[in-house]
Structure formats: structure tokens, C-alpha cells
Short mmCIF file of C-alpha atoms in Angstrom, two decimals:
data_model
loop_
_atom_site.label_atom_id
_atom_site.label_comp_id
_atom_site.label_asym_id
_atom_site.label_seq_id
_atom_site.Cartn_x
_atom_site.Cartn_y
_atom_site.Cartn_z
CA UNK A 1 0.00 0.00 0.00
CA UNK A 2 0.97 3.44 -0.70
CA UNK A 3 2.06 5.59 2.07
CA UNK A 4 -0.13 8.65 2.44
CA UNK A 5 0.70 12.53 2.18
CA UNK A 6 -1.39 13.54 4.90
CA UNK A 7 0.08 14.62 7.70
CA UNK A 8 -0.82 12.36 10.92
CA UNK A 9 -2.28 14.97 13.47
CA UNK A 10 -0.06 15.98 16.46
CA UNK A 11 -1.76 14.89 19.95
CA UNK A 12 -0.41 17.42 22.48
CA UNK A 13 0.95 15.91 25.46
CA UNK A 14 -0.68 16.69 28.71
CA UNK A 15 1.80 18.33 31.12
CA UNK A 16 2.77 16.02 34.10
CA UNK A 17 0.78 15.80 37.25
CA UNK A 18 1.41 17.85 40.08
CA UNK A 19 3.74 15.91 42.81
CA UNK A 20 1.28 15.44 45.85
CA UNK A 21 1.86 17.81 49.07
CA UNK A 22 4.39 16.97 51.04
CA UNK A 23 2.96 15.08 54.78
CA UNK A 24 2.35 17.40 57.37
CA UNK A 25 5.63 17.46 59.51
CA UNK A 26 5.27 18.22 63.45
CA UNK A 27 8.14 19.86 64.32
CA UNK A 28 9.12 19.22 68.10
CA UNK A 29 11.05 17.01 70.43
CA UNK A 30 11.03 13.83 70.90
CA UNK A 31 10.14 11.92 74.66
CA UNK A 32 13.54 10.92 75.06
CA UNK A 33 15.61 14.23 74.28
CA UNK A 34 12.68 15.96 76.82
CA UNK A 35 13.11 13.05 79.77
CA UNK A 36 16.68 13.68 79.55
CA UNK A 37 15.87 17.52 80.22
CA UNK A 38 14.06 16.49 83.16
CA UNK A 39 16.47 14.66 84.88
CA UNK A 40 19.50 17.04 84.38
CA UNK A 41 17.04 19.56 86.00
CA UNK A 42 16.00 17.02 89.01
CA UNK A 43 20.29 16.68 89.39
CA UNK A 44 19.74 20.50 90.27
CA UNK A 45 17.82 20.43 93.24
CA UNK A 46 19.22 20.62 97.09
CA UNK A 47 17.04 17.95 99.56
CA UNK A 48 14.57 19.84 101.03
CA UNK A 49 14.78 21.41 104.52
CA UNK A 50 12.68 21.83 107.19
CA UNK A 51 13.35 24.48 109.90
CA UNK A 52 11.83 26.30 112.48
CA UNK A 53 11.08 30.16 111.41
CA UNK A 54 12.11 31.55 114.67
CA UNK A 55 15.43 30.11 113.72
CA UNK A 56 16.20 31.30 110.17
CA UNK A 57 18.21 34.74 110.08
CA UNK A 58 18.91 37.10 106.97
CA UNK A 59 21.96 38.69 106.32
CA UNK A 60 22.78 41.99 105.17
CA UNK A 61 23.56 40.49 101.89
CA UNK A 62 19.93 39.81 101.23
CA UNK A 63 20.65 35.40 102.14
CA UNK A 64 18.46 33.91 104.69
CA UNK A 65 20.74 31.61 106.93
CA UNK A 66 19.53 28.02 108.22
CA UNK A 67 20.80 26.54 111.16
CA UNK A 68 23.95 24.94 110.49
CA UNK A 69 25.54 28.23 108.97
CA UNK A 70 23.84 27.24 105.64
CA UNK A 71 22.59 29.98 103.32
CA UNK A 72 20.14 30.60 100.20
CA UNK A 73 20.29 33.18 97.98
CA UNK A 74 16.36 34.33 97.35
CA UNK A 75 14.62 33.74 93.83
CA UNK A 76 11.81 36.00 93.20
CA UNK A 77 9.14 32.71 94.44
CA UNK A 78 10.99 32.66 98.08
CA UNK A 79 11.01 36.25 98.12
CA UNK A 80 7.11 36.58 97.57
CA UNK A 81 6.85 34.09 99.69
CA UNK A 82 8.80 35.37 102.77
CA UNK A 83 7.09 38.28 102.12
CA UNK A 84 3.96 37.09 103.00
CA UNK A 85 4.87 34.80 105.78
CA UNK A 86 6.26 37.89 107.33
CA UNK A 87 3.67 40.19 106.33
CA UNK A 88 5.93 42.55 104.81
CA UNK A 89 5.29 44.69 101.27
CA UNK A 90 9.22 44.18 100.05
CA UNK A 91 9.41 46.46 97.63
CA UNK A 92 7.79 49.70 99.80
CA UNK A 93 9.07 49.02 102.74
CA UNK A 94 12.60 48.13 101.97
CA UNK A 95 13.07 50.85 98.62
CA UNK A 96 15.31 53.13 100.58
CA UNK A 97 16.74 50.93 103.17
CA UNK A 98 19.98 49.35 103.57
CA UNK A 99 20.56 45.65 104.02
CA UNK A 100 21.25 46.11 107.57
CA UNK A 101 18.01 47.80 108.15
CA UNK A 102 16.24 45.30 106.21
CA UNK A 103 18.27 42.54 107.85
CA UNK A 104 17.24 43.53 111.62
CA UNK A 105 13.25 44.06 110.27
CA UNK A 106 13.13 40.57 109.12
CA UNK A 107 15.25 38.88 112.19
CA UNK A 108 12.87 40.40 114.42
CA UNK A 109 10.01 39.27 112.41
CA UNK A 110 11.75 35.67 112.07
CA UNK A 111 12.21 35.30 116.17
CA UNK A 112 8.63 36.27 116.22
CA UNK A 113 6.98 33.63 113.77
CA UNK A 114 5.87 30.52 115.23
CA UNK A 115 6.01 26.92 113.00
CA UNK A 116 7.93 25.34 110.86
CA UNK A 117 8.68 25.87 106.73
CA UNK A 118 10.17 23.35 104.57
CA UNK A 119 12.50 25.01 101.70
CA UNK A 120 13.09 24.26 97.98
CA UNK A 121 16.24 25.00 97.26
CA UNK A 122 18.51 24.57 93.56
CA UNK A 123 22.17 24.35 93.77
CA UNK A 124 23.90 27.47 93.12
CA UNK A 125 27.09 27.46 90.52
CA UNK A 126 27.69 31.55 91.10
CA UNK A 127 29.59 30.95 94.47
CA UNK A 128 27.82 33.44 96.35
CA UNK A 129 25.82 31.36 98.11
CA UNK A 130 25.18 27.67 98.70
CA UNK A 131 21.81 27.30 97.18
CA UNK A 132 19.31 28.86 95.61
CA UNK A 133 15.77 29.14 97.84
CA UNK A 134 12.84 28.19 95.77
CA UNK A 135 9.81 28.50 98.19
CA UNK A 136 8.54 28.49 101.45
CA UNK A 137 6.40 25.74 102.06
CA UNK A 138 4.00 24.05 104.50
CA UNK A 139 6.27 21.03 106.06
CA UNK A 140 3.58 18.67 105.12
CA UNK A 141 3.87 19.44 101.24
CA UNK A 142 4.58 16.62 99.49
CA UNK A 143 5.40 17.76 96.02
CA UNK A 144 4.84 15.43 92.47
CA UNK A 145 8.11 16.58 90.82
CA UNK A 146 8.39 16.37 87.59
CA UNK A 147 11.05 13.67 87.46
CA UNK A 148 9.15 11.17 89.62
CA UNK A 149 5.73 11.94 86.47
CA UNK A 150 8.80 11.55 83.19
CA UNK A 151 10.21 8.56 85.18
CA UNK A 152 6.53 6.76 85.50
CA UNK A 153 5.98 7.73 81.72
CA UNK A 154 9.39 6.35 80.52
CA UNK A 155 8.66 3.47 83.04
CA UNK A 156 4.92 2.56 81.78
CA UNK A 157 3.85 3.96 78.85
CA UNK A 158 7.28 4.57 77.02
CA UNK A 159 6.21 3.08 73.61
CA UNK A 160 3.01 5.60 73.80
CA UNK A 161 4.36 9.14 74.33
CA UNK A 162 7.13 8.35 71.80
CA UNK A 163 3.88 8.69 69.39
CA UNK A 164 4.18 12.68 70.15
CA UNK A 165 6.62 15.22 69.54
CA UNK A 166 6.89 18.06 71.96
CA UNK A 167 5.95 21.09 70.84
CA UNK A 168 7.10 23.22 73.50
CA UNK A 169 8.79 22.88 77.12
CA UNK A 170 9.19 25.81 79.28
CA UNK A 171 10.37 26.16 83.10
CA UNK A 172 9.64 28.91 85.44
CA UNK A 173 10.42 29.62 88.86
CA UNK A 174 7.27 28.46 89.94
CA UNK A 175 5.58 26.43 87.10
CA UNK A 176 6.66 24.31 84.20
CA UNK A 177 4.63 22.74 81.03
CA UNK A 178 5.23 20.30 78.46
CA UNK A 179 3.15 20.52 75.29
CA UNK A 180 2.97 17.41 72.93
CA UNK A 181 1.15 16.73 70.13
CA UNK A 182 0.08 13.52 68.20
CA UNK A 183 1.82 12.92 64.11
CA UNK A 184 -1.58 11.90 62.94
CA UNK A 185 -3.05 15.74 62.27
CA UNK A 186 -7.01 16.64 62.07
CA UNK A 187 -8.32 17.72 58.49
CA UNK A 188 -11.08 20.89 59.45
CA UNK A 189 -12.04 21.83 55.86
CA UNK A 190 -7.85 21.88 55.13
CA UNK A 191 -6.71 23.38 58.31
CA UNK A 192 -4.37 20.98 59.63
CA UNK A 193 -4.68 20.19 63.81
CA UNK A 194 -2.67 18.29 65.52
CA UNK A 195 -4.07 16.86 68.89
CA UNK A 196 -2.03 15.72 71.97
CA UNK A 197 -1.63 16.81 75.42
CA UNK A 198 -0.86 19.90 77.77
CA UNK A 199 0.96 18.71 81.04
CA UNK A 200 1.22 21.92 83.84
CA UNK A 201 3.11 21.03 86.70
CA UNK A 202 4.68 23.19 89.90
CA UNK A 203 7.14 21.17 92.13
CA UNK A 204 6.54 24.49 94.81
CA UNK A 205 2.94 24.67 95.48
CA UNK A 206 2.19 27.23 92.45
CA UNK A 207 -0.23 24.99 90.48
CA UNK A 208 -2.10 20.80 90.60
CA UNK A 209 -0.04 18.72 88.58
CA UNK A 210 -2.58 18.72 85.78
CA UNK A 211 -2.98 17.26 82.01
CA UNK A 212 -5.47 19.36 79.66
CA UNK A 213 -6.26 18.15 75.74
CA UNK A 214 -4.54 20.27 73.37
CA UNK A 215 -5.05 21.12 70.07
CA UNK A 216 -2.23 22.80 67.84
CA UNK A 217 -3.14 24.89 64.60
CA UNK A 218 0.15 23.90 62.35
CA UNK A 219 -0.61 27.15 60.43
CA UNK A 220 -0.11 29.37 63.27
CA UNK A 221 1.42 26.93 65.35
CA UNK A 222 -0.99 28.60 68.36
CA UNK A 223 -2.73 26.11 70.74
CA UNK A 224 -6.15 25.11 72.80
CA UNK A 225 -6.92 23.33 75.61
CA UNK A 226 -10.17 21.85 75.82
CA UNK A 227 -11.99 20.36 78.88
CA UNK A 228 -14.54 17.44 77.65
CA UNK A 229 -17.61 16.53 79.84
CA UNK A 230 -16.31 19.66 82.01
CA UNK A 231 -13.21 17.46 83.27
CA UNK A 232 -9.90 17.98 82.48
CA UNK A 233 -7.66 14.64 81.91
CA UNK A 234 -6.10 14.81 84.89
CA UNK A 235 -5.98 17.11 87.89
CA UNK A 236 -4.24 15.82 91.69
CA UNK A 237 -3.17 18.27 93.86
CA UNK A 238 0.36 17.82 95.68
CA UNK A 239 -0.06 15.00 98.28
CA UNK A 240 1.22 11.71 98.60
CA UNK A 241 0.86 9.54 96.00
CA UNK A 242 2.39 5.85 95.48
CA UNK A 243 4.48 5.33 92.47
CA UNK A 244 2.00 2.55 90.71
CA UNK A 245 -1.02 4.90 91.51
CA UNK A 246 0.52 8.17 89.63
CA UNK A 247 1.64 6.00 87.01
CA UNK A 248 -1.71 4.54 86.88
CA UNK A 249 -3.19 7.86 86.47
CA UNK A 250 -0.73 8.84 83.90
CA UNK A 251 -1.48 5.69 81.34
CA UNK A 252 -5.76 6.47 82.13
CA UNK A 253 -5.10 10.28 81.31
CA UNK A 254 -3.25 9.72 78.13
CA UNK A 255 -4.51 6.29 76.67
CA UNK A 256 -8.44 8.28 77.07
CA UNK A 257 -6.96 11.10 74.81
CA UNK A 258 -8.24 9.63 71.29
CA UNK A 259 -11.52 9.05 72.70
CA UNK A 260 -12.20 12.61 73.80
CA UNK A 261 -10.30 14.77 70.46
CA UNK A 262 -13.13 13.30 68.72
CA UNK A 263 -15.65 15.12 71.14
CA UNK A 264 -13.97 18.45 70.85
CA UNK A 265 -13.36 18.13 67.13
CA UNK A 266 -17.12 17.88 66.60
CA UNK A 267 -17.60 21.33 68.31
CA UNK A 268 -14.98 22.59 66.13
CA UNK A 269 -16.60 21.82 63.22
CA UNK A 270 -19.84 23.18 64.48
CA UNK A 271 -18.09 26.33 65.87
CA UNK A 272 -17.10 27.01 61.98
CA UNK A 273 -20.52 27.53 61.14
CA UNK A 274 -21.90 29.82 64.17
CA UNK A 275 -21.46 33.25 63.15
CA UNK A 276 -20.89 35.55 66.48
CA UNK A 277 -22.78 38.80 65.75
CA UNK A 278 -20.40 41.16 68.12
CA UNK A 279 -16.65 38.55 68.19
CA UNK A 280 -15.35 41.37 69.89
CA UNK A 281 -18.11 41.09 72.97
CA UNK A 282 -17.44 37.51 72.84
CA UNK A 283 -13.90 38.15 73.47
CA UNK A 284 -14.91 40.01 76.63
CA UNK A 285 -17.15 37.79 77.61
CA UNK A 286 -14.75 34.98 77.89
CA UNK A 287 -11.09 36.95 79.05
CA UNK A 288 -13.08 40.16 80.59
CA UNK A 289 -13.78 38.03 84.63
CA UNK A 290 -10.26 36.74 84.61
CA UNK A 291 -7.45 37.98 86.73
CA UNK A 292 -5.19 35.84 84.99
CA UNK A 293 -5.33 37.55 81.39
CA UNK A 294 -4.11 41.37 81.36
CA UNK A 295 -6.69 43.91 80.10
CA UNK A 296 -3.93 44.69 77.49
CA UNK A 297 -4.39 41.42 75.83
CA UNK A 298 -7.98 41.26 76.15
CA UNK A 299 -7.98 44.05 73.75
CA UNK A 300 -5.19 42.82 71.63
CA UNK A 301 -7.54 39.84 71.20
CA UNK A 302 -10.73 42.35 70.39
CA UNK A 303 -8.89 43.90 67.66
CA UNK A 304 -7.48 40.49 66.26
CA UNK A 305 -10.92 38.88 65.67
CA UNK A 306 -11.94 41.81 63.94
CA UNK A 307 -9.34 42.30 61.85
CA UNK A 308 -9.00 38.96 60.91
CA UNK A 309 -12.86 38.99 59.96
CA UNK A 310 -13.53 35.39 60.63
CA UNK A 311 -16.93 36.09 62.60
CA UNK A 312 -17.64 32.66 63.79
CA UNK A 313 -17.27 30.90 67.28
CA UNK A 314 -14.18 29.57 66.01
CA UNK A 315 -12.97 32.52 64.81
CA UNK A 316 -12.99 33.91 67.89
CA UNK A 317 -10.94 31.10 69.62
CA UNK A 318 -8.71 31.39 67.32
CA UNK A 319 -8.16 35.37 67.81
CA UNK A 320 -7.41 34.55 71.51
CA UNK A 321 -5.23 31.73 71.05
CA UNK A 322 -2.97 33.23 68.50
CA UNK A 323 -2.69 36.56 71.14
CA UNK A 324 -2.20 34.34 73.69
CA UNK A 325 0.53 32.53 71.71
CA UNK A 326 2.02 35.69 69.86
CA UNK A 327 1.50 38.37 72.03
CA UNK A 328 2.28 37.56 75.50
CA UNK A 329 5.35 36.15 76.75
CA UNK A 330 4.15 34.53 80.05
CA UNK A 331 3.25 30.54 79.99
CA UNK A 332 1.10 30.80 82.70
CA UNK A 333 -0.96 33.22 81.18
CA UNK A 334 -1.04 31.54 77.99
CA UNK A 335 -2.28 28.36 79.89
CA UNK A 336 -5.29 30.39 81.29
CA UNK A 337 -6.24 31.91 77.78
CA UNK A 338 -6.10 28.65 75.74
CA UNK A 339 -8.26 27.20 78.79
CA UNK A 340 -10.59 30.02 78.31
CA UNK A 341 -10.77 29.52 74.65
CA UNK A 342 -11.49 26.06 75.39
CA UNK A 343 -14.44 26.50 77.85
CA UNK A 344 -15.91 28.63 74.86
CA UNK A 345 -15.57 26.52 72.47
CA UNK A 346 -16.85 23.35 74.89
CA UNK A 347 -20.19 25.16 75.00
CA UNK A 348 -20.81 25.24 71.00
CA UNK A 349 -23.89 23.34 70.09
CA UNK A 350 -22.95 20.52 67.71
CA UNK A 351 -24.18 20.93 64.37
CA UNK A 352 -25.15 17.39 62.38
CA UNK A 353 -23.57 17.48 58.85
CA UNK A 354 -24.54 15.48 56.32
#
């Protein structure tokens, strides 16, 4: 047969596909590198002492002296604390004076003080004293430190938390908080959440040892805590506790995790449909009866939700939770906004979707 002349029509060649998105990575720590964090900080920490009041002494340095020629420099916890076991305004009374003065003020308070105080104290590598005082406490306060919690964890549930990355660990003189989050993130109409857990702990008598849900927005990397049926994970206040018990609470607070994101993502998706006539009165509503948040950020957080324009209920959780994660500086207020946020969002009416 004879060849043809007609040109053979050219079929373009569709471009290639797209390559997909890349997973969503969780940037954080991992259980081990954090557990190891803990116990270099537990090395830090003097045994505690318990002393009569009467028999402490401060010098004109600004040290309070135990019995046995021992002596603590103050952090700004023990010196709050002193103060009010002594009944003394610090910074008014003492402005103008000289460390003598102030010396023989609190002596004679001291000798007059009847009880007993146990002290906190961290080792001190500056040389000018030999520890560091980190409260004044009841004698009776028996503390959940944080090791004895990371110890039970590595102990009994070891294969578990490695599931999370930390997120965020920060230490105070008073508090300290460990924020993990699960790999496995939440699709909410392609925002990307991450779920895990919000662990607030004080080894002086600041705070409970507590464990809140948390959600983390990767997009602003801000975060909620959420309380479902009203109860928060885990809450004990510091008393004695045996080993297998606060282990035992540990593995029940994290293993029912799962069961209870599911719960508050439901009123997340709802709380993307409510619109919130006045987000700005909402914001008041919710931040405006607490003496934890700052008047300054509850306005921060009025001015956020409406510039951001997202006038539903979880636009409005969001506002406060990416003030409380941009804007302030202070972890324990941060902890009382995203709790805040959370109650809010708790009370959302669940919408059914189709």
C-alpha cells in the first residue's frame, strides 16, 4: 500500500501531574531528648529542709541563713513568699533601706513567727551562696516533681508518648509545662490540627499537677486546651501519691486522649458555622472576669478577631489563642487563655452534617 501525504495529526501531550503535598511534619522534640531535660534539672535540686522560722536569720547580703551556717540566695518565688509569711510589702518598705536595716526588720520578724517551713532549694554554681531558695512551704507538702511523672511515663507507657513530639517545654520559677502533640493531624475543611496533650506542673505549690487536651493549629502553630464533659484529663493536687497509683493515672489520662479529640473536634466543626454577631463582645465575655489575662491582651484579642474577619465561634478562639501565643510572653498566662478559649468553644452546640 501506498504511504499517504497527509500529515498524521499531532496529539499534544498533557503536562505532568502535580507531585502530591508533602505530609504534614510536626516539628518538636522527641520523649527521650525531653526526659533527659528532666532529669538534668531534678540533678539541680538541694534535699529539702525543714526548719523552724524563729530560727532562720537574713543577712545583710539579702541570704536567709539556716541553722547549720547554711545559706540561700532568694529567687523572686521565696522572696514573695517570705514576704507574705512575714507580712511585709518588700518592695515599699525596703526601697530606701539598707541591708542592715532590712536585715534587723526581718530577724525580728523571724524570732517572732511561730512553725515550721520546709524550703526548695537549687544548687547554686555563682559561688555566692550555697543554694538557691525556691519556696517556702507548708512542712507537710509533698510535692509530684516532675522527674518522679517523666520517670513513671518512661517506666509505663514509654512506647506511647514516643507517638508525640513536643511542641514546647518551658520552666519557670514556679511552674513548668510540656506541650505534645500527636503525628496523625485533624483535616477541618484543610486546616491541619494536631491533637495531643498539655501537662502543667509546679514542684513548689504554684499549680495541681494537671494534664489538659490540646489542640495545635500547624498554620499558626498557636494552641487550645479543651476540657470534655467539664473534666480535664487529669488534675491531683500535691499530696502523697504511690508510684503505681501516679503511674496509673498517667497511662488512664493519656490512653483516654483519642476518645475525647473526637468530642472536641465535633464542636470545632460546628463552631465554623456559628457566626458571632459582636466577636469582639465575645472576646470580653470569655477573658473580661479573669485575673489571669491582662486587660492589654484582652484588647489585643478584640482587635485580632476583627481584623482577621472570621466572625464565627471559632474565629474567635482562634483570635485569643494566636494573642495568647504571639503576644504575651508569660506561659502561665497563655495556659489560662487557651483554657478560656477552650471553655468557649466546649459550650458550642454541635451541628449534624450530612
Amino acid at each position: 500500500a501506498r504511504a499517504s501525504n497527509t500529515p498524521l495529526a499531532l496529539v499534544p501531550t498533557p503536562p505532568p501531574a502535580p507531585p502530591p503535598p508533602p505530609p504534614t511534619i510536626v516539628r518538636g522534640r522527641s520523649f527521650a531528648s525531653v526526659y533527659d531535660d528532666v532529669m538534668t534539672r531534678a540533678e539541680e535540686m538541694l534535699p529539702d529542709r525543714v526548719v523552724h522560722v524563729a530560727d532562720l536569720r537574713m543577712t545583710a547580703e539579702g541570704h536567709i541563713e539556716l541553722p547549720g551556717g547554711t545559706r540561700y540566695r532568694l529567687n523572686p518565688v521565696a522572696l514573695r513568699g517570705l514576704a507574705t509569711m512575714l507580712g511585709l510589702r518588700w518592695d515599699r518598705w525596703f526601697q530606701s533601706a539598707s541591708g542592715e536595716e532590712r536585715a534587723e526588720e526581718v530577724n525580728r520578724r523571724f524570732s517572732r513567727t511561730p512553725g515550721e517551713k520546709k524550703i526548695r532549694a537549687w544548687r547554686n554554681h555563682d559561688g555566692d551562696a550555697d543554694g538557691i531558695a525556691r519556696a517556702f512551704l507548708a512542712p507537710t507538702f509533698t510535692p509530684i516533681d516532675d522527674a518522679r511523672i517523666f520517670t513513671r511515663m518512661a517506666t509505663m507507657m514509654k512506647g506511647l508518648v514516643e507517638e508525640y513530639r513536643f511542641t514546647s517545654t518551658t520552666f519557670t520559677d514556679s511552674t513548668t509545662h510540656y506541650t505534645a502533640v500527636h503525628a496523625e493531624a485533624f483535616d477541618l475543611d484543610g486546616d491541619r490540627l494536631h491533637a495531643g496533650f498539655h501537662l502543667r506542673n509546679s514542684e513548689v505549690g504554684a499549680s495541681a499537677l494537671s494534664l489538659d487536651d490540646h489542640w495545635l493549629r500547624l498554620v499558626c502553630t498557636n494552641g487550645l486546651m479543651v476540657r470534655v464533659g467539664g473534666k480535664r484529663s487529669l488534675y491531683r493536687t500535691h499530696r502523697a501519691i504511690e508510684d503505681d497509683a501516679l503511674a496509673a493515672a498517667l497511662v488512664i489520662a493519656i490512653g483516654r486522649l483519642p476518645e475525647r479529640w473526637q468530642v472536641s473536634f465535633a464542636w470545632m466543626q460546628s463552631a465554623r458555622r456559628i457566626t458571632v454577631p459582636h466577636p469582639d463582645d465575645a472576646v470580653a465575655a470569655i477573658l473580661g472576669d479573669s485575673a489571669e489575662v491582662p486587660k492589654a491582651l484582652l484588647e489585643e484579642a478584640q482587635r485580632v478577631v476583627l481584623r482577621e474577619g472570621d466572625f464565627t465561634r471559632f474565629g474567635v478562639v482562634q483570635a485569643i489563642t494566636l494573642v495568647a501565643h504571639e503576644t504575651n510572653k508569660d506561659p502561665d498566662v497563655r495556659f489560662a487563655m487557651e483554657r478560656l478559649a477552650g471553655d468557649y468553644l466546649a459550650a458550642t452546640p454541635v451541628i449534624a452534617t450530612a
